[in-house]
Amino acid sequence: MSLRRIEGRVLVVGDNVDTDAIVPGRYLTITDPKELGKHALEGLDPAIPGKLKERSIIVAGRNFGCGSSREHAVLALLGAGVKAVVAESFARIFYRNAINRGLLVLEAPGARQKITDGDKLVIDLERGVLVLASGETLPFKPIAREVLEIVEAGGLVEKLKKELHHGGR
Amino acid sequence: MAVNSITARILARASGKDRVEVGETVVAKVDKVMIHDVTGPIALDIIDDLKAGIPSPENLYVFLDHYSPSPSISASNIHRRFRIFAKTHKVANFFDVGEGVCHQVMVEGVVRPGEVVVGADSHTTTYGALAAFATGVGSTEAAYAILTGKLWFKVPEPLHVRLEGTLPSYVNGKDVVLSILGVLGQEGANYRALEFGGPGLRALSMSDRFTIANMSVECGAKNAVFPIDDITVNYLEEFGILPNSSSLSYLKPYEVESPHLTLNLDALEPMVAKPHSPANVVPVSDVEGVRVDTAFIGSCTNGRYEDLLIAAKILKGRRVSKDVRLVVTPASRRVLVRALQDGLIKILLDAGAVVTPPGCGACFGGHLGVAGDDEVVISSSNRNFVGRMGSPKARIYLASPATVAASALEGCITDPRHYLE
């Protein structure tokens, strides 16, 4: 997560996108991100996995990722090449899973109203803003300290490796 | 400001503090970790990759319940891997196919009041009915907790729900929680702890409380807690657990000055969640007459003995509509055996039900009752998202086991109170 700047085209989705929509139950014996990625958000619209070939940022409404704790949802998005999800708000288990797996998740109130499906979007992590297609900038909520620690360690597994090898607390 | 919640008191103890504040991050000792055959493989990948030993295998609970028994080669291979894992790491608490849905087995004498339990499944919130702190985590965090015995938590802001009165006949825990979801909405309790209290607690059996704590996650709650009372103690005693009441005083009912939500149980009706959200809730009268193809009674939400009992009461001596398949999945081996001994299974079978082995099958669209295109399902389970139980074209209504049973008889959504004697 040393990325300072993420740039990509946007897929806009609505409120309460649940984990069954992100990866339907019938694919849950799969754990390979690439394979899961072929079905990312298929529950919402079967055309989305195809679209994601050229979209790398999802802009969503409220409560993105609600429902099941399945980490497959995060793996599917990563496998489909999604680099970041910008939403009004996130469901909590999805949010933690995303952080732990290195999928950037940002809360940016009001972003969805100003962004159109297919727009180009720049996420400037250093300045803490989104740069919209129009050139307008929009701030996102700062990332909490404890979350940043995990992100900086390179995800929870990397943090875990350090702790196990150093007998850390 | 000190937090008035059982959740905060449990998290303070588990992190070695006298008190904690809302929003504070604590690293808590985790007493038990649960994984299963859907979320577990990703945790196993991490444990295998790290070539790490499990320091306390006695705290790990492993369930093969989502595919029980396995319907496919891929699921069977996952199961094989788990059996080898359990032997290699000396995991004694290994529950193979047929033992039951993880959450039901975990409340059959495993989880104790005051414990911190995490499970790689969102419905881990169920155990809060036993005055424990229990929440769902992802597979990576489950692996972290398995390997380190701890996890970080932000102390959640409580959302106090006061219950008053007593439940009318054929209205139960499912109707209570659906009512709450209807008021709070799908994210109304996001990141918060639902803490239940009030004189109405006395009207709720443990079965009702498990259902309510289970579905609390559908409004985004991090966890749900019922305080410990005589009903909890009597339930635990059935499983040979004798809580020391003086040391558990911090888990007892407590006064709240201004609860966020007050629910009068006397006024409750049977409720139904319409497609495609568990919070899209209406009284049953609003949807009566909607034709159904499949009726499902089961899941960690409503597959307990009490659920089969009320269904059997309605179905006894009657016959399910010829246009409806009624699938009944007891939540655990214990539930199935008791229902068998008491004659409930025969009543269900005589009424035309298909009774399956214990497991999660139909609820998540895995197997044993997958919904087809344009089919209408009435289900006692917990989620009615698009595609949850199979085809994305299916329409799922959620209701209590009583409402599901009555609807199975009539072939359309039906108020169970029509069957009151």
Coordinates of N, CA, C and O in Angstrom, one line a residue, chain A:
Chain A
M1 N 0.8 -1.2 0.0 CA 0.0 0.0 0.0 C 0.9 1.2 0.0 O 0.6 2.2 0.7
S2 N 2.0 1.2 -0.8 CA 2.8 2.4 -0.8 C 2.3 3.4 -1.9 O 2.9 4.4 -2.1
L3 N 1.2 3.0 -2.5 CA 0.6 3.8 -3.5 C 0.2 5.2 -2.9 O -0.5 5.3 -1.9
R4 N 0.6 6.2 -3.6 CA 0.3 7.6 -3.2 C -0.9 8.1 -4.0 O -1.6 9.0 -3.6
R5 N -1.1 7.5 -5.2 CA -2.0 8.0 -6.1 C -2.6 6.9 -6.9 O -1.9 6.0 -7.5
I6 N -3.9 6.8 -6.9 CA -4.6 5.7 -7.6 C -5.5 6.4 -8.7 O -6.2 7.4 -8.4
E7 N -5.4 5.9 -9.9 CA -6.2 6.5 -11.0 C -6.9 5.4 -11.7 O -6.4 4.3 -11.9
G8 N -8.1 5.7 -12.1 CA -8.9 4.7 -12.8 C -10.2 5.2 -13.2 O -10.7 6.3 -12.9
R9 N -10.9 4.3 -14.0 CA -12.3 4.6 -14.4 C -13.2 4.0 -13.3 O -12.9 3.0 -12.7
V10 N -14.4 4.6 -13.2 CA -15.3 4.3 -12.0 C -16.5 3.5 -12.4 O -17.0 3.7 -13.5
L11 N -16.8 2.5 -11.6 CA -18.1 1.8 -11.7 C -18.9 2.3 -10.5 O -18.5 2.2 -9.3
V12 N -20.1 2.9 -10.8 CA -20.9 3.5 -9.8 C -22.0 2.4 -9.4 O -22.7 1.9 -10.3
V13 N -22.2 2.2 -8.1 CA -23.3 1.3 -7.7 C -24.1 2.0 -6.6 O -23.7 3.1 -6.1
G14 N -25.1 1.3 -6.1 CA -26.1 2.0 -5.2 C -25.8 1.8 -3.7 O -24.7 1.5 -3.3
D15 N -26.9 1.9 -2.9 CA -26.8 1.7 -1.5 C -26.9 0.2 -1.2 O -27.5 -0.6 -1.9
N16 N -26.4 -0.2 0.0 CA -26.6 -1.5 0.6 C -26.2 -2.7 -0.4 O -27.0 -3.6 -0.5
V17 N -25.1 -2.5 -1.1 CA -24.6 -3.6 -1.9 C -24.1 -4.7 -1.0 O -23.2 -4.5 -0.2
D18 N -24.8 -5.8 -1.0 CA -24.5 -6.9 0.0 C -23.5 -7.9 -0.5 O -23.2 -7.9 -1.7
T19 N -23.0 -8.7 0.4 CA -21.9 -9.6 0.0 C -22.4 -10.7 -0.9 O -21.6 -11.3 -1.6
D20 N -23.7 -11.0 -0.9 CA -24.3 -12.0 -1.8 C -24.3 -11.4 -3.2 O -24.2 -12.2 -4.2
A21 N -24.4 -10.1 -3.3 CA -24.4 -9.5 -4.6 C -22.9 -9.4 -5.1 O -22.7 -9.6 -6.3
I22 N -22.0 -9.2 -4.2 CA -20.6 -9.1 -4.6 C -20.0 -10.5 -5.0 O -19.4 -10.7 -6.0
V23 N -20.4 -11.5 -4.2 CA -20.0 -12.9 -4.6 C -21.1 -13.9 -4.1 O -21.1 -14.2 -3.0
P24 N -21.9 -14.3 -5.1 CA -23.1 -15.2 -4.7 C -22.6 -16.5 -4.0 O -21.5 -17.0 -4.3
G25 N -23.4 -17.1 -3.2 CA -23.1 -18.2 -2.4 C -22.6 -19.4 -3.2 O -21.8 -20.2 -2.7
R26 N -23.1 -19.5 -4.5 CA -22.7 -20.7 -5.2 C -21.3 -20.8 -5.6 O -20.8 -21.8 -6.1
Y27 N -20.5 -19.7 -5.4 CA -19.1 -19.7 -5.7 C -18.2 -19.8 -4.5 O -17.0 -19.6 -4.6
L28 N -18.8 -20.1 -3.4 CA -18.0 -20.0 -2.1 C -17.0 -21.2 -1.9 O -16.3 -21.2 -0.9
T29 N -17.0 -22.2 -2.8 CA -16.0 -23.2 -2.6 C -14.7 -22.7 -3.3 O -13.7 -23.4 -3.3
I30 N -14.8 -21.6 -4.0 CA -13.6 -21.0 -4.7 C -12.9 -20.1 -3.7 O -13.5 -19.3 -3.0
T31 N -11.6 -20.1 -3.7 CA -10.8 -19.1 -2.9 C -9.8 -18.4 -3.7 O -9.2 -17.4 -3.2
D32 N -9.6 -18.8 -5.0 CA -8.6 -18.1 -5.8 C -9.2 -16.7 -6.2 O -10.2 -16.7 -6.9
P33 N -8.5 -15.6 -5.9 CA -9.0 -14.3 -6.2 C -9.3 -14.1 -7.7 O -10.4 -13.5 -8.1
K34 N -8.5 -14.6 -8.6 CA -8.7 -14.5 -10.0 C -10.0 -15.2 -10.5 O -10.8 -14.6 -11.2
E35 N -10.2 -16.4 -10.0 CA -11.5 -17.1 -10.3 C -12.7 -16.4 -9.7 O -13.7 -16.2 -10.4
L36 N -12.6 -16.0 -8.4 CA -13.7 -15.2 -7.8 C -14.0 -13.9 -8.6 O -15.1 -13.5 -8.7
G37 N -12.9 -13.3 -9.0 CA -13.0 -12.0 -9.7 C -13.9 -12.1 -11.0 O -14.5 -11.1 -11.4
K38 N -14.0 -13.3 -11.6 CA -14.8 -13.5 -12.8 C -16.3 -13.3 -12.4 O -17.1 -13.2 -13.3
H39 N -16.6 -13.4 -11.1 CA -18.0 -13.3 -10.7 C -18.3 -12.0 -9.9 O -19.3 -11.9 -9.3
A40 N -17.3 -11.1 -9.8 CA -17.4 -10.0 -8.9 C -18.6 -9.1 -9.2 O -18.8 -8.7 -10.4
L41 N -19.5 -8.9 -8.3 CA -20.7 -8.1 -8.4 C -21.7 -8.7 -9.4 O -22.6 -8.0 -9.8
E42 N -21.5 -9.9 -9.7 CA -22.4 -10.6 -10.7 C -23.8 -10.6 -10.1 O -24.8 -10.5 -10.9
G43 N -24.0 -10.7 -8.8 CA -25.3 -10.7 -8.2 C -26.1 -9.4 -8.4 O -27.3 -9.4 -8.4
L44 N -25.3 -8.3 -8.7 CA -26.0 -7.0 -8.9 C -26.4 -6.9 -10.4 O -27.4 -6.4 -10.7
D45 N -25.5 -7.4 -11.2 CA -25.7 -7.3 -12.7 C -24.7 -8.2 -13.4 O -23.5 -8.0 -13.2
P46 N -25.1 -9.2 -14.1 CA -24.2 -10.2 -14.7 C -23.2 -9.5 -15.7 O -22.2 -10.1 -16.0
A47 N -23.5 -8.2 -16.1 CA -22.6 -7.5 -17.0 C -21.4 -6.9 -16.3 O -20.4 -6.5 -16.9
I48 N -21.5 -6.8 -15.0 CA -20.4 -6.1 -14.2 C -19.0 -6.7 -14.4 O -18.0 -6.0 -14.6
P49 N -18.9 -8.1 -14.2 CA -17.5 -8.6 -14.3 C -16.8 -8.2 -15.6 O -15.6 -7.9 -15.6
G50 N -17.6 -8.2 -16.7 CA -17.0 -7.7 -18.0 C -16.6 -6.3 -17.9 O -15.5 -5.9 -18.3
K51 N -17.4 -5.4 -17.3 CA -17.1 -4.0 -17.2 C -15.9 -3.7 -16.4 O -15.1 -2.8 -16.6
L52 N -15.7 -4.6 -15.4 CA -14.6 -4.4 -14.4 C -13.2 -4.5 -15.1 O -12.2 -4.1 -14.5
K53 N -13.2 -5.0 -16.3 CA -11.9 -5.1 -17.0 C -11.3 -3.8 -17.3 O -10.1 -3.6 -17.4
E54 N -12.2 -2.8 -17.4 CA -11.6 -1.4 -17.6 C -12.1 -0.4 -16.5 O -11.9 0.8 -16.7
R55 N -12.6 -0.9 -15.4 CA -12.9 0.0 -14.3 C -12.1 -0.5 -13.1 O -12.2 -1.7 -12.8
S56 N -11.5 0.3 -12.4 CA -10.7 -0.2 -11.2 C -11.1 0.5 -9.9 O -10.5 0.2 -8.8
I57 N -12.0 1.4 -10.0 CA -12.5 2.1 -8.7 C -14.0 1.9 -8.7 O -14.7 2.2 -9.6
I58 N -14.5 1.5 -7.5 CA -16.0 1.4 -7.3 C -16.4 2.6 -6.5 O -15.8 2.9 -5.4
V59 N -17.4 3.3 -6.9 CA -18.0 4.3 -6.1 C -19.4 3.9 -5.7 O -20.2 3.6 -6.6
A60 N -19.6 3.8 -4.4 CA -20.9 3.2 -3.9 C -21.6 4.2 -3.0 O -21.0 5.2 -2.5
G61 N -22.8 3.8 -2.6 CA -23.6 4.6 -1.7 C -23.4 4.2 -0.3 O -22.2 3.9 0.1
R62 N -24.4 4.0 0.5 CA -24.3 3.7 1.9 C -24.2 2.2 2.1 O -24.6 1.4 1.4
N63 N -23.5 1.8 3.2 CA -23.5 0.5 3.7 C -22.9 -0.6 2.7 O -23.5 -1.7 2.6
F64 N -21.9 -0.2 2.0 CA -21.3 -1.2 1.0 C -20.8 -2.4 1.8 O -20.0 -2.3 2.7
G65 N -21.1 -3.6 1.2 CA -20.5 -4.8 1.8 C -21.3 -5.4 3.0 O -20.7 -6.2 3.8
C66 N -22.6 -5.0 3.1 CA -23.3 -5.5 4.3 C -23.6 -7.0 4.0 O -23.5 -7.5 2.9
G67 N -24.0 -7.7 5.1 CA -24.3 -9.1 5.0 C -23.3 -10.0 5.6 O -22.7 -9.7 6.7
S68 N -22.9 -11.0 4.9 CA -22.0 -12.1 5.3 C -20.6 -11.6 5.6 O -20.2 -10.5 5.1
S69 N -19.9 -12.3 6.4 CA -18.5 -12.0 6.7 C -17.5 -12.5 5.6 O -16.3 -12.3 5.7
R70 N -18.0 -13.2 4.6 CA -17.2 -13.8 3.6 C -16.1 -12.9 3.0 O -16.4 -11.9 2.4
E71 N -14.9 -13.3 3.3 CA -13.7 -12.5 2.8 C -13.6 -12.7 1.3 O -12.9 -11.9 0.6
H72 N -14.3 -13.7 0.7 CA -14.4 -13.9 -0.7 C -14.8 -12.6 -1.4 O -14.4 -12.4 -2.6
A73 N -15.6 -11.8 -0.8 CA -16.1 -10.6 -1.4 C -15.0 -9.6 -1.7 O -14.9 -9.1 -2.8
V74 N -14.1 -9.5 -0.7 CA -12.9 -8.6 -0.9 C -12.0 -9.3 -2.0 O -11.5 -8.6 -2.9
L75 N -11.8 -10.6 -1.9 CA -10.9 -11.3 -2.8 C -11.4 -11.2 -4.2 O -10.6 -11.0 -5.2
A76 N -12.7 -11.3 -4.4 CA -13.3 -11.2 -5.7 C -13.0 -9.8 -6.3 O -12.7 -9.7 -7.5
L77 N -13.2 -8.7 -5.5 CA -13.0 -7.4 -6.1 C -11.5 -7.2 -6.4 O -11.2 -6.7 -7.5
L78 N -10.6 -7.7 -5.6 CA -9.2 -7.6 -5.8 C -8.8 -8.4 -7.1 O -8.1 -8.0 -8.0
G79 N -9.4 -9.6 -7.2 CA -9.2 -10.5 -8.3 C -9.7 -9.9 -9.6 O -9.1 -10.2 -10.7
A80 N -10.7 -9.1 -9.5 CA -11.2 -8.4 -10.7 C -10.4 -7.1 -11.1 O -10.8 -6.4 -12.0
G81 N -9.4 -6.8 -10.3 CA -8.6 -5.7 -10.6 C -9.0 -4.4 -9.9 O -8.6 -3.3 -10.3
V82 N -10.0 -4.5 -9.0 CA -10.5 -3.3 -8.3 C -9.4 -2.8 -7.3 O -8.8 -3.7 -6.5
K83 N -9.0 -1.6 -7.4 CA -8.0 -1.1 -6.5 C -8.6 -0.4 -5.2 O -7.9 -0.3 -4.2
A84 N -9.7 0.2 -5.4 CA -10.3 1.0 -4.3 C -11.8 1.0 -4.4 O -12.4 0.9 -5.5
V85 N -12.4 1.1 -3.2 CA -13.9 1.4 -3.2 C -14.1 2.7 -2.4 O -13.6 2.8 -1.3
V86 N -14.8 3.6 -3.0 CA -15.1 4.9 -2.3 C -16.6 4.8 -2.1 O -17.4 4.6 -3.0
A87 N -17.0 4.9 -0.8 CA -18.5 4.8 -0.5 C -18.9 5.9 0.5 O -18.1 6.5 1.2
E88 N -20.2 6.1 0.6 CA -20.7 6.9 1.6 C -20.4 6.3 3.0 O -20.0 7.0 3.9
S89 N -20.6 5.0 3.1 CA -20.3 4.3 4.3 C -20.1 2.8 4.0 O -20.6 2.3 2.9
F90 N -19.5 2.1 4.9 CA -19.2 0.6 4.7 C -19.9 -0.2 5.9 O -20.0 0.3 7.0
A91 N -20.2 -1.4 5.6 CA -20.5 -2.4 6.7 C -19.2 -2.8 7.3 O -18.2 -2.9 6.7
R92 N -19.3 -3.0 8.6 CA -18.0 -3.1 9.4 C -17.2 -4.3 9.1 O -16.0 -4.2 9.0
I93 N -17.7 -5.5 8.9 CA -16.9 -6.7 8.6 C -16.2 -6.5 7.3 O -15.0 -6.8 7.1
F94 N -16.9 -6.1 6.3 CA -16.3 -5.9 4.9 C -15.2 -4.9 5.1 O -14.1 -5.1 4.5
Y95 N -15.4 -3.8 5.8 CA -14.4 -2.8 6.0 C -13.1 -3.3 6.5 O -12.0 -3.1 6.0
R96 N -13.2 -4.1 7.6 CA -12.0 -4.7 8.2 C -11.4 -5.7 7.2 O -10.1 -5.8 7.1
N97 N -12.2 -6.5 6.6 CA -11.6 -7.5 5.6 C -10.8 -6.8 4.5 O -9.8 -7.2 4.1
A98 N -11.4 -5.7 4.0 CA -10.7 -4.9 3.0 C -9.4 -4.4 3.4 O -8.3 -4.6 2.8
I99 N -9.3 -3.8 4.6 CA -8.1 -3.3 5.2 C -7.1 -4.4 5.3 O -5.9 -4.3 4.9
N100 N -7.6 -5.5 5.9 CA -6.7 -6.7 6.1 C -6.1 -7.2 4.8 O -5.0 -7.8 4.9
R101 N -6.8 -7.1 3.7 CA -6.3 -7.6 2.5 C -5.7 -6.6 1.5 O -5.3 -6.9 0.4
G102 N -5.6 -5.4 2.0 CA -5.0 -4.4 1.2 C -5.9 -3.8 0.1 O -5.4 -3.3 -0.9
L103 N -7.2 -3.9 0.2 CA -8.1 -3.2 -0.7 C -8.4 -1.8 -0.1 O -8.9 -1.8 1.1
L104 N -8.1 -0.8 -0.8 CA -8.3 0.6 -0.2 C -9.8 0.9 -0.1 O -10.5 0.7 -1.1
V105 N -10.2 1.3 1.0 CA -11.6 1.6 1.2 C -11.7 3.0 1.9 O -11.1 3.3 2.9
L106 N -12.4 3.9 1.2 CA -12.5 5.3 1.6 C -13.9 5.7 1.8 O -14.7 5.5 0.9
E107 N -14.2 6.5 2.8 CA -15.5 7.0 3.1 C -15.5 8.5 2.6 O -14.7 9.3 3.1
A108 N -16.3 8.8 1.6 CA -16.3 10.1 1.0 C -17.8 10.5 0.8 O -18.4 10.3 -0.2
P109 N -18.3 11.2 1.9 CA -19.7 11.6 1.8 C -20.0 12.5 0.6 O -19.1 13.4 0.4
G110 N -21.0 12.3 -0.1 CA -21.3 13.2 -1.2 C -20.6 12.9 -2.5 O -21.0 13.4 -3.6
A111 N -19.7 11.9 -2.5 CA -18.9 11.6 -3.7 C -19.8 11.1 -4.8 O -19.7 11.4 -6.0
R112 N -20.7 10.2 -4.4 CA -21.5 9.5 -5.4 C -22.4 10.4 -6.3 O -22.6 10.2 -7.5
Q113 N -22.8 11.5 -5.6 CA -23.7 12.4 -6.4 C -22.9 13.2 -7.4 O -23.5 13.6 -8.4
K114 N -21.6 13.3 -7.2 CA -20.8 14.1 -8.1 C -20.1 13.2 -9.2 O -19.4 13.8 -10.0
I115 N -20.2 11.9 -9.1 CA -19.4 11.1 -10.0 C -20.4 10.3 -10.8 O -21.3 9.7 -10.3
T116 N -20.1 10.2 -12.1 CA -20.9 9.5 -13.1 C -20.2 8.2 -13.5 O -18.9 8.1 -13.6
D117 N -21.0 7.1 -13.7 CA -20.4 5.8 -14.1 C -19.5 6.0 -15.3 O -19.9 6.7 -16.3
G118 N -18.3 5.5 -15.3 CA -17.4 5.6 -16.4 C -16.4 6.7 -16.3 O -15.5 6.8 -17.1
D119 N -16.7 7.7 -15.3 CA -15.8 8.8 -15.1 C -14.4 8.3 -14.8 O -14.2 7.3 -14.2
K120 N -13.4 9.2 -15.1 CA -12.1 9.0 -14.6 C -12.0 9.6 -13.2 O -12.6 10.6 -12.9
L121 N -11.3 8.9 -12.3 CA -11.1 9.4 -10.9 C -9.7 9.2 -10.4 O -9.1 8.2 -10.7
V122 N -9.2 10.2 -9.7 CA -7.9 10.1 -9.1 C -8.1 10.1 -7.6 O -8.8 11.0 -7.1
I123 N -7.4 9.2 -6.9 CA -7.4 9.2 -5.5 C -6.0 9.7 -5.0 O -5.1 9.0 -5.3
D124 N -6.0 10.8 -4.4 CA -4.7 11.4 -4.0 C -4.6 11.1 -2.5 O -5.1 11.9 -1.7
L125 N -3.8 10.1 -2.1 CA -3.8 9.7 -0.7 C -3.0 10.7 0.1 O -3.2 10.9 1.3
E126 N -2.0 11.3 -0.5 CA -1.2 12.3 0.2 C -2.0 13.5 0.6 O -1.9 13.9 1.8
R127 N -2.8 14.0 -0.3 CA -3.6 15.2 0.0 C -4.9 14.8 0.6 O -5.6 15.7 1.1
G128 N -5.3 13.6 0.6 CA -6.5 13.1 1.2 C -7.8 13.6 0.4 O -8.8 13.9 1.0
V129 N -7.6 13.6 -0.9 CA -8.7 14.1 -1.7 C -9.0 13.2 -2.9 O -8.1 12.5 -3.4
L130 N -10.2 13.3 -3.4 CA -10.5 12.7 -4.7 C -10.4 13.8 -5.7 O -10.9 14.9 -5.4
V131 N -9.8 13.5 -6.9 CA -9.9 14.5 -7.9 C -10.8 14.0 -9.0 O -10.6 12.9 -9.6
L132 N -11.9 14.7 -9.2 CA -13.0 14.3 -10.1 C -12.6 14.6 -11.5 O -11.7 15.3 -11.8
A133 N -13.4 14.0 -12.4 CA -13.2 14.2 -13.9 C -13.2 15.7 -14.2 O -12.5 16.2 -15.1
S134 N -14.0 16.5 -13.5 CA -14.2 17.9 -13.8 C -13.0 18.7 -13.2 O -12.8 19.9 -13.5
G135 N -12.1 18.0 -12.4 CA -11.0 18.7 -11.8 C -11.3 19.1 -10.4 O -10.4 19.5 -9.6
E136 N -12.6 19.1 -10.0 CA -13.0 19.4 -8.7 C -12.3 18.4 -7.7 O -12.2 17.2 -8.0
T137 N -11.9 18.9 -6.5 CA -11.4 18.0 -5.5 C -12.5 17.8 -4.4 O -13.2 18.7 -4.0
L138 N -12.5 16.6 -3.8 CA -13.4 16.3 -2.7 C -12.7 15.5 -1.7 O -12.0 14.5 -2.0
P139 N -12.7 16.0 -0.4 CA -12.0 15.2 0.6 C -12.6 13.9 1.0 O -13.8 13.8 0.9
F140 N -11.8 12.9 1.4 CA -12.4 11.7 2.0 C -12.0 11.7 3.5 O -11.1 12.4 3.9
K141 N -12.7 10.9 4.3 CA -12.5 10.9 5.7 C -11.1 10.3 6.0 O -10.7 9.3 5.4
P142 N -10.4 10.9 6.9 CA -9.0 10.4 7.2 C -9.2 8.9 7.7 O -10.1 8.6 8.4
I143 N -8.1 8.2 7.4 CA -8.1 6.8 7.9 C -7.7 6.7 9.3 O -6.7 7.3 9.7
A144 N -8.4 5.9 10.2 CA -8.1 5.8 11.6 C -6.7 5.3 11.8 O -6.2 4.5 11.0
R145 N -6.1 5.7 12.9 CA -4.7 5.3 13.3 C -4.5 3.8 13.3 O -3.6 3.3 12.7
E146 N -5.4 3.1 14.0 CA -5.2 1.6 14.1 C -5.3 0.9 12.8 O -4.7 -0.1 12.5
V147 N -6.2 1.5 11.9 CA -6.3 1.0 10.6 C -5.1 1.2 9.7 O -4.6 0.3 9.0
L148 N -4.6 2.4 9.9 CA -3.4 2.8 9.1 C -2.2 1.9 9.5 O -1.4 1.6 8.6
E149 N -2.1 1.5 10.7 CA -1.0 0.7 11.2 C -1.0 -0.6 10.4 O 0.0 -1.1 10.0
I150 N -2.2 -1.2 10.2 CA -2.3 -2.4 9.4 C -2.0 -2.2 8.0 O -1.2 -3.0 7.4
V151 N -2.5 -1.1 7.5 CA -2.2 -0.8 6.1 C -0.7 -0.6 5.9 O -0.1 -1.1 4.9
E152 N -0.1 0.1 6.8 CA 1.4 0.4 6.7 C 2.2 -0.9 6.8 O 3.3 -1.0 6.2
A153 N 1.7 -1.8 7.6 CA 2.4 -3.1 7.7 C 2.3 -3.9 6.5 O 3.0 -4.9 6.3
G154 N 1.4 -3.5 5.6 CA 1.2 -4.3 4.4 C 0.1 -5.3 4.5 O 0.1 -6.4 3.8
G155 N -0.9 -5.1 5.4 CA -2.0 -6.0 5.6 C -1.8 -6.8 6.9 O -0.7 -6.8 7.5
L156 N -2.8 -7.4 7.3 CA -2.8 -8.1 8.7 C -1.9 -9.3 8.7 O -1.2 -9.5 9.7
V157 N -1.7 -10.0 7.6 CA -0.9 -11.2 7.6 C 0.6 -10.7 7.8 O 1.3 -11.4 8.5
E158 N 1.0 -9.6 7.1 CA 2.3 -9.1 7.3 C 2.6 -8.7 8.7 O 3.6 -9.0 9.3
K159 N 1.6 -8.1 9.3 CA 1.7 -7.7 10.7 C 1.8 -8.9 11.6 O 2.6 -9.0 12.5
L160 N 1.0 -9.9 11.3 CA 1.1 -11.2 12.0 C 2.4 -11.8 11.9 O 3.0 -12.3 12.9
K161 N 3.0 -11.8 10.7 CA 4.4 -12.4 10.5 C 5.4 -11.8 11.5 O 6.2 -12.5 12.1
K162 N 5.3 -10.4 11.5 CA 6.3 -9.7 12.3 C 6.1 -10.1 13.8 O 7.0 -10.3 14.5
E163 N 4.8 -10.2 14.2 CA 4.5 -10.5 15.6 C 5.0 -11.9 16.0 O 5.5 -12.1 17.0
L164 N 4.8 -12.8 15.1 CA 5.1 -14.2 15.4 C 6.6 -14.4 15.4 O 7.2 -15.1 16.2
H165 N 7.3 -13.7 14.5 CA 8.8 -13.8 14.4 C 9.5 -13.0 15.5 O 10.6 -13.4 15.9
H166 N 8.9 -12.0 16.0 CA 9.6 -11.2 17.1 C 9.0 -11.5 18.4 O 9.3 -10.8 19.4
G167 N 8.1 -12.5 18.5 CA 7.4 -12.8 19.8 C 6.7 -11.6 20.3 O 6.6 -11.3 21.5
G168 N 6.3 -10.7 19.4 CA 5.7 -9.4 19.8 C 4.4 -9.6 20.6 O 3.8 -10.7 20.7
R169 N 4.0 -8.5 21.2 CA 2.9 -8.6 22.1 C 1.6 -8.6 21.2 O 1.5 -8.0 20.2

